[in-house]
Amino acid sequence: MSDLVVDELVQEFLVESYENLDNLDRQFIVLETEPNEEIIASIFRTVHTLKGSSGFLGLNRLEALTHVGENLLSRLRDKKLELTEEITSALLAMVDAVRVMLGHLETVGNDGTDDHAEMIAGLARLAGEGDGATHADPAGSAPTGDTGGNAASDDVRDGDEGGAPVPTGDTHEAAGVGPAGPAPTAAGGDEAAVASVASGAPTSGAGSAADTTIRVDVGLLDKLMNLVGELVLARNQILQVSAVVAEASFLGTSQRLNHITTELQEGVMKTRMQPIGNIWNKFPRIVRDLAGTCHKHVRVEMEGAETELDKTIIEAVKDPLTHLVRNAVDHGVELPEVREACGKPAEGRLHLRAYHEGGQVNIEISDDGGGIDVARIREKALSRGTVTPDQVTRMSDREILDLIFLPGFSTAETVSNLSGRGVGMDVVRTNIEKIGGSIDINTTLGQGTTFRIKIPLTLAIIPALMVKTAGDSYAIPQVNLLELVRIEEGHAAASISEIHGALVYRLRGELLPLLYLQQELQVAPADEVAAGQGDVSDTAVSHHDGALNIVILQADNRAFGLVVDDILDTEEIVVKPLGKLLKHISSFAGATIMGDGRVGLILDVLGVAGNAGLGTSREPKNGSGAVRQESEANRGQRLLLVGTGTGESERIAAMPLSSVNRLEEIPLSSMEQSGNQKVVQYRETIMPIVWLADLFPNAATSESETAAVVVLSIDGHTIGVAVDRIIDVIEERIVVQQVSNTAGITGSAVVQGRVTEILDLTAVLSALAPSLLANLSRDKASIGS
Amino acid sequence: MAERARQYCTFLLDEHYFGVDVLRVQEVIRYQQMTHVPLAPAVVEGLINLRGQIVTALDLRRRLELSERPDDQLPMNVVVRTDDGPVSFLVDEIGDVVEVGDEIFERRLDTIRGVPGELIEGIYKLEDRLLLILDADKAAEVSRAD
């Protein structure tokens, strides 16, 4: 019993202390750049708490160390000492030593055997008290006056080791209500410890949080997440049934179930979300230490530290990110003299940035260092025999850069303690891809390097596109999806060609390898099986006079097209692992239960590409991927081209694809009126519709019964823009040639040989539906207040 | 030697009478709609949705190298617990749970060769017929080559 109580106490102490240490790391770094009394006071309190608690738990080595640290800090706080880099380093070293001791406590159960006499003496010397010996024995002559805590610690210590002063069995248990019940002085010590915790807390801002937050076991959250996953699947099934059963009460109930499930899913997901700052916060310390050993000056800047990610993903990206940060300091940023010679400030800059985009999180790590020398990688790759001279001449810079992700590849001239051993970048990439993410590099020689990592928000429930091939449905994770292309009957020959048995598809000037899903999975189409001709390898283009559905996918930085029989809808799916019997099939990532209650297989896009011999970076194929080599500024914008009006009077307009959620075909008959606004019921919400044609008064309207609707997402609200036809998605650098004075139009440019109006979406909405925009901002205001 | 009676869940496969330890059987259910798994070993008939759990269904006839089940005959599922989660054995027909004593047990017969020989733990000599005892773990293990 007493062991249990002590164990529990120790556990709590550990959790709390680790948090405190992380805080300390952060505060010390801040302190160095901007000395601040408040921070010193806060650090002092944290160390004081640590000392009090460790004394109470009988961890005398830990107590002795923190005690001298506290002394030093109290002199800093009282302005008897100036903070120097030496002091900061000594204190940071102390924090590290404390961490080691805590680790020892966690695994072995005591605070280790090292008494850190040297460090204690060093700290005491810095505190200017000359004689470190007296301070190494705090229990004897503690000057700070909380002798209650020290006395208590002695008692507890005796109790644990000798057992003598502690009453035996039953009374012990009876008294075991308070953790330190048996020894009266210890109870006093308990209070003292609690008091010091309490006094430490409010200033660090945790006081108010402590009242409204509780610690929850991650295992419990995982279980809740699994249950919610099951609920989502059950919901999907109910919804499918409710679409058939046309009973009003059932329909209402199932819609309610739908909403509640969605909210519950979001809620449970949020409980697992953690700001990426949790791992970033360790970087300033890492960078400081590393820069110190490399004799460099590096400033860390963070942007979007509050961006939240699922806990499992945070854990998974921690090591890759640390590696990239270390690399940036070690290889990226140059020595101060080199920097100054190049006309850059002596202090290097490491910029961390995180932001949400399209249901994914982007993390960028950029430095303003020397950049990666493509020529050097090329040489290195040649000398190592990674690639043949012949291959190199055919490789783009981008593909050469990609070589650094190969195992064992390093351009560092000397192997340092920190990096350069060639293990690393391949592990970084593997770890990121394991969680469904991707990484790419942008580098400019002499100006710096940016690594961009894209990762999904969560792994448990993912949006997926359902496709059908040979009568069976398969799920494709939306992370891998670039776009969907439909080639109408008879147009296949123009854009698909066969080169030595391999099919390629021409998409906006780029050649993409084309695979047939049924061929990759070796399944025969249902009708051909019936007809008795199951020869699946015989799927040439000529056999497909009908329309082709191509799913453009991204695997390993390479795009390819996958031909499927039918494209269904998107669905939220829960990934369930396949049994041992099927795990080796690399084309599948798992299975899920679909809306109709059947089991659906989830395609592993990397696996499918790999099985087909695509996407392996070891055999770079020229121009096989939709890779972009330009830096951000030169990169073309992806635009959606739409047309409104008919014939001669048709106007072409372009809008940024990033604002477009979906494209829908909506019958005019299903549009309703709400106030003075046309609306349509869309995915259980009411979506306002505006007509693009209204921007161009002269355009003739078409007589069609359905409207192509571009579903836009603006400030979290969904708005439909009706147009006459959707033309294409293009990626181009737009040069606005003629500035327009029509509201909503930025100007005109020539896109694909036609004059195209470039739309400013916010302005379009304010021109076409001013009330709507007002609503939006009012909503925002009311949410904000 | 304490002779303890054992219970077996029995089923028919191509007129042969088989049994698996009843303690290993999670449940017996009628034919379920299945999702075919391309590229999988032929023994894997498909995946079934067992109350939200995804279970791999194995065709025991193919596993035991018996003749193919006629198309018009729907198999039954005997769901067996394994270390890797439940696995469903597809069988022709379900029999009773029988209780048999050790005295009529015969260790594996060496004359049964090949895969069936490896999968059959032993035989009980019942009065009217023979009960072949299936090693559930081995039956649920399918090598990639299959």
mmCIF file of C-alpha atoms in Angstrom, chain B residues 10 13 17 24 26 31 35 54 93 120 141 145:
data_model
loop_
_atom_site.group_PDB
_atom_site.id
_atom_site.type_symbol
_atom_site.label_atom_id
_atom_site.label_comp_id
_atom_site.label_asym_id
_atom_site.label_seq_id
_atom_site.Cartn_x
_atom_site.Cartn_y
_atom_site.Cartn_z
ATOM 1 C CA THR B 10 -17.826 -30.721 -36.222
ATOM 2 C CA LEU B 13 -16.115 -30.868 -46.068
ATOM 3 C CA TYR B 17 -16.197 -35.330 -41.181
ATOM 4 C CA ARG B 24 -11.267 -22.337 -30.246
ATOM 5 C CA GLN B 26 -15.859 -18.100 -31.476
ATOM 6 C CA TYR B 31 -23.003 -17.468 -45.339
ATOM 7 C CA THR B 35 -15.328 -8.892 -50.439
ATOM 8 C CA ILE B 54 -12.988 -7.458 -40.488
ATOM 9 C CA GLU B 93 -22.226 -27.975 -43.473
ATOM 10 C CA ILE B 120 -4.801 -33.105 -39.339
ATOM 11 C CA GLU B 141 -1.517 -20.111 -41.634
ATOM 12 C CA ALA B 145 3.178 -19.263 -52.223
#
